[in-house]
Amino acid sequence: NAPWGSGKTTVLQLLKRRLDAHEDIFCLLVSPWEYDNKTDPTTALIDEVLGGLQKKLEEGKGFGDKVKDTLNQLRRRVNFSKAIKLAATSALSVTLPGVGALIDLFDDGNEKENDEPDPTLQGFRAQFAEVMGSEDLAPLKRVVVLVDDLDRSLPDTVVETLEAIKLFLSVKKMAFVIAADEENVANAIGRRLQTTGQPITSRLYLEKIVQVPVRVPVLSREQTEEYLALLMLADL
């Protein structure tokens, strides 16, 4: 937690560098601010996490094929949800997407006979928890997702990103570090809750999501000069 320009992104990058040194930890840096405003932020974040994890397993050794197949199934479920959201959005705008656009969203090229994708995210969390706790994934002790620039996102993206973390991805072995200006995030949540009529304050909402708040200390002028000097010395 810190205002814009206080070094939150730098802290995340330093943390990622430290975590990447551990073979049994997979660290992924995401930025919901960069998501296309036409997509569903919930499924976009879930798919980015699953895609990163899938790539990690394909590159590494000691991971069974069963867990890779299950991740494929989970991604199909997420992509099917994307397709439904796209269809609903297109219907509202009276502009139906081409058949190819829909197929690309939920067809991963590995469809098996009688393997019907679930068109909802019902049961996703339970299946994801089962994957993370499986013996095939035992060599991987922790998956850490670093979330940057959340406070720069639109209110809908802020809330749906937090809900994706809490409702779908928050299982054992998963950890999330959110770098944001708490005030901006709270304001975005407040604007979203006003439109839904939910009787809950933005602060209470945040407390349900974030377990350990950490404030990035503001550097003094002297500390800033020392930091810049160290950066220049590092390049010599």
C-alpha positions as CSV (number, residue, x, y, z in Angstrom):
1,N,0.0,0.0,0.0
2,A,1.4,3.4,-1.1
3,P,0.5,6.4,-3.3
4,W,1.3,6.4,-7.0
5,G,5.0,6.8,-7.7
6,S,6.1,5.5,-4.3
7,G,8.0,2.5,-5.6
8,K,5.4,-0.3,-5.4
9,T,6.3,-1.7,-8.8
10,T,10.0,-1.7,-7.9
11,V,9.2,-3.6,-4.7
12,L,7.3,-6.2,-6.7
13,Q,10.1,-6.6,-9.1
14,L,12.6,-7.0,-6.3
15,L,10.3,-9.6,-4.7
16,K,10.0,-11.5,-8.0
17,R,13.7,-11.6,-8.5
18,R,14.1,-13.1,-5.0
19,L,11.4,-15.7,-5.5
20,D,12.5,-16.7,-9.0
21,A,15.7,-17.9,-7.3
22,H,13.7,-20.8,-5.7
23,E,13.1,-23.7,-7.9
24,D,10.1,-24.9,-5.9
25,I,8.3,-21.5,-6.2
26,F,6.6,-20.1,-9.3
27,C,6.2,-16.4,-9.3
28,L,3.9,-14.6,-11.8
29,L,3.6,-10.8,-12.3
30,V,0.2,-9.6,-13.6
31,S,-1.3,-6.2,-14.3
32,P,-5.2,-6.1,-14.5
33,W,-4.8,-2.5,-15.7
34,E,-3.6,-3.8,-19.1
35,Y,-6.7,-6.1,-19.6
36,D,-8.8,-5.2,-22.6
37,N,-11.8,-3.3,-21.4
38,K,-14.0,-5.6,-23.6
39,T,-13.0,-8.7,-21.7
40,D,-14.2,-10.1,-18.4
41,P,-11.5,-9.2,-15.7
42,T,-12.4,-12.3,-13.6
43,T,-11.8,-14.8,-16.4
44,A,-8.8,-12.8,-17.8
45,L,-7.0,-13.1,-14.4
46,I,-7.8,-16.7,-13.9
47,D,-6.7,-17.6,-17.4
48,E,-3.5,-15.7,-17.0
49,V,-2.7,-17.6,-13.8
50,L,-3.6,-20.9,-15.3
51,G,-1.6,-20.2,-18.5
52,G,1.5,-19.2,-16.6
53,L,1.3,-22.3,-14.4
54,Q,0.7,-24.5,-17.4
55,K,3.8,-23.0,-19.1
56,K,5.9,-23.6,-15.9
57,L,4.8,-27.3,-15.8
58,E,5.6,-27.8,-19.5
59,E,9.1,-26.4,-19.1
60,G,9.9,-28.2,-15.8
61,K,10.5,-31.9,-15.0
62,G,8.8,-34.1,-12.4
63,F,5.3,-33.0,-13.2
64,G,2.8,-35.7,-14.2
65,D,0.7,-35.5,-17.4
66,K,-2.5,-35.8,-15.3
67,V,-2.1,-32.4,-13.7
68,K,-1.4,-30.9,-17.1
69,D,-4.6,-32.4,-18.5
70,T,-6.6,-31.1,-15.6
71,L,-5.2,-27.6,-16.1
72,N,-6.3,-27.9,-19.7
73,Q,-9.8,-28.7,-18.6
74,L,-9.8,-25.8,-16.2
75,R,-8.7,-23.4,-19.0
76,R,-11.4,-24.8,-21.3
77,R,-14.0,-24.0,-18.6
78,V,-12.6,-20.5,-18.2
79,N,-12.6,-19.9,-22.0
80,F,-16.1,-21.2,-22.3
81,S,-17.1,-18.6,-19.7
82,K,-15.4,-16.0,-21.8
83,A,-17.4,-17.1,-24.8
84,I,-20.6,-16.7,-22.9
85,K,-19.7,-13.2,-21.7
86,L,-18.7,-12.3,-25.3
87,A,-22.0,-13.6,-26.6
88,A,-24.0,-11.7,-24.0
89,T,-22.0,-8.5,-24.7
90,S,-22.4,-8.9,-28.5
91,A,-26.2,-9.5,-28.1
92,L,-26.5,-6.3,-26.1
93,S,-24.7,-4.3,-28.8
94,V,-26.7,-6.2,-31.6
95,T,-23.3,-7.2,-33.1
96,L,-22.9,-10.9,-33.1
97,P,-19.4,-12.2,-33.3
98,G,-18.3,-14.6,-36.0
99,V,-18.5,-18.3,-35.3
100,G,-14.7,-18.5,-35.5
101,A,-14.3,-15.9,-32.7
102,L,-16.5,-18.0,-30.4
103,I,-14.8,-21.2,-31.2
104,D,-11.3,-19.7,-30.6
105,L,-12.3,-18.8,-27.1
106,F,-13.2,-22.2,-25.9
107,D,-11.4,-24.6,-28.2
108,D,-7.8,-25.3,-27.1
109,G,-7.1,-27.7,-29.9
110,N,-7.1,-30.7,-27.5
111,E,-10.7,-31.6,-27.3
112,K,-11.4,-35.2,-26.6
113,E,-14.5,-37.2,-27.5
114,N,-17.4,-36.8,-25.1
115,D,-15.4,-34.1,-23.3
116,E,-18.0,-31.4,-22.9
117,P,-16.7,-28.2,-21.3
118,D,-18.6,-26.9,-18.4
119,P,-20.1,-23.5,-19.5
120,T,-19.9,-22.1,-16.0
121,L,-17.3,-21.6,-13.3
122,Q,-19.3,-23.6,-10.8
123,G,-17.0,-26.0,-9.1
124,F,-13.8,-24.4,-10.5
125,R,-12.4,-23.6,-7.0
126,A,-12.8,-27.2,-5.8
127,Q,-11.2,-28.6,-9.0
128,F,-8.4,-26.0,-8.8
129,A,-7.7,-26.9,-5.1
130,E,-7.5,-30.5,-6.1
131,V,-4.9,-29.8,-8.7
132,M,-2.8,-27.7,-6.4
133,G,-2.9,-30.4,-3.7
134,S,-2.2,-33.3,-6.0
135,E,0.9,-35.5,-5.8
136,D,1.8,-34.5,-9.4
137,L,2.3,-30.9,-8.2
138,A,4.2,-31.8,-5.0
139,P,7.6,-30.4,-6.3
140,L,6.0,-27.0,-6.5
141,K,5.6,-25.6,-3.0
142,R,4.1,-22.3,-3.7
143,V,2.6,-20.2,-6.5
144,V,2.9,-16.4,-5.9
145,V,0.9,-14.0,-8.0
146,L,2.1,-10.4,-7.9
147,V,-0.7,-8.0,-8.8
148,D,0.4,-4.6,-10.0
149,D,-1.4,-1.4,-11.0
150,L,-4.8,-2.5,-9.6
151,D,-5.4,1.1,-8.4
152,R,-5.2,2.3,-12.0
153,S,-8.0,0.1,-13.2
154,L,-11.6,0.9,-13.7
155,P,-14.0,0.2,-10.7
156,D,-15.4,-3.0,-12.4
157,T,-12.0,-4.3,-13.1
158,V,-10.9,-3.6,-9.5
159,V,-13.8,-5.5,-7.9
160,E,-13.8,-8.4,-10.4
161,T,-10.1,-8.9,-10.0
162,L,-10.4,-9.1,-6.2
163,E,-13.4,-11.5,-6.5
164,A,-11.4,-13.7,-8.9
165,I,-8.7,-13.9,-6.3
166,K,-11.0,-14.5,-3.3
167,L,-13.7,-16.7,-4.9
168,F,-11.7,-18.8,-7.4
169,L,-8.0,-18.8,-6.9
170,S,-7.5,-18.5,-3.2
171,V,-6.6,-22.1,-2.4
172,K,-3.7,-23.8,-0.6
173,K,-0.3,-23.2,-2.2
174,M,-1.5,-19.9,-3.8
175,A,-0.4,-16.5,-2.5
176,F,-1.2,-13.1,-3.8
177,V,0.7,-9.8,-3.3
178,I,-1.4,-6.8,-4.4
179,A,0.5,-3.5,-4.9
180,A,-1.9,-0.6,-4.9
181,D,-2.9,2.7,-3.4
182,E,-5.5,1.5,-0.8
183,E,-7.4,4.8,-1.0
184,N,-7.9,4.5,-4.8
185,V,-8.9,0.9,-4.5
186,A,-11.4,1.7,-1.8
187,N,-12.9,4.5,-3.9
188,A,-13.3,2.1,-6.9
189,I,-15.0,-0.5,-4.7
190,G,-17.3,2.2,-3.3
191,R,-18.4,3.3,-6.7
192,R,-19.0,-0.3,-7.8
193,L,-21.0,-1.1,-4.6
194,Q,-23.2,2.0,-5.1
195,T,-24.4,0.6,-8.4
196,T,-25.1,-2.8,-7.0
197,G,-26.8,-1.6,-3.8
198,Q,-24.8,-4.0,-1.6
199,P,-25.0,-2.9,2.1
200,I,-21.2,-3.1,2.8
201,T,-18.5,-0.4,3.0
202,S,-15.5,-0.5,0.8
203,R,-13.2,-0.7,3.8
204,L,-14.9,-3.8,5.1
205,Y,-14.8,-5.3,1.6
206,L,-11.0,-4.8,1.5
207,E,-10.5,-6.3,5.0
208,K,-12.2,-9.5,3.7
209,I,-9.7,-9.7,0.9
210,V,-6.4,-8.6,2.4
211,Q,-5.0,-10.5,5.3
212,V,-1.6,-8.7,5.8
213,P,-1.5,-5.0,4.8
214,V,2.0,-3.6,4.4
215,R,2.7,0.1,3.8
216,V,5.7,1.0,1.6
217,P,7.6,3.7,3.6
218,V,8.1,7.1,2.1
219,L,11.8,7.8,1.3
220,S,13.4,10.9,2.6
221,R,15.4,13.1,0.3
222,E,18.6,11.7,1.6
223,Q,17.4,8.1,1.2
224,T,16.3,8.9,-2.4
225,E,19.7,10.3,-3.2
226,E,21.4,7.3,-1.7
227,Y,19.2,5.0,-3.8
228,L,19.9,6.8,-7.0
229,A,23.6,6.8,-6.3
230,L,23.5,3.0,-5.7
231,L,21.6,2.6,-9.0
232,M,24.3,4.5,-10.9
233,L,27.1,2.5,-9.2
234,A,25.4,-0.7,-10.2
235,D,25.7,0.2,-13.8
236,L,29.5,0.9,-13.6
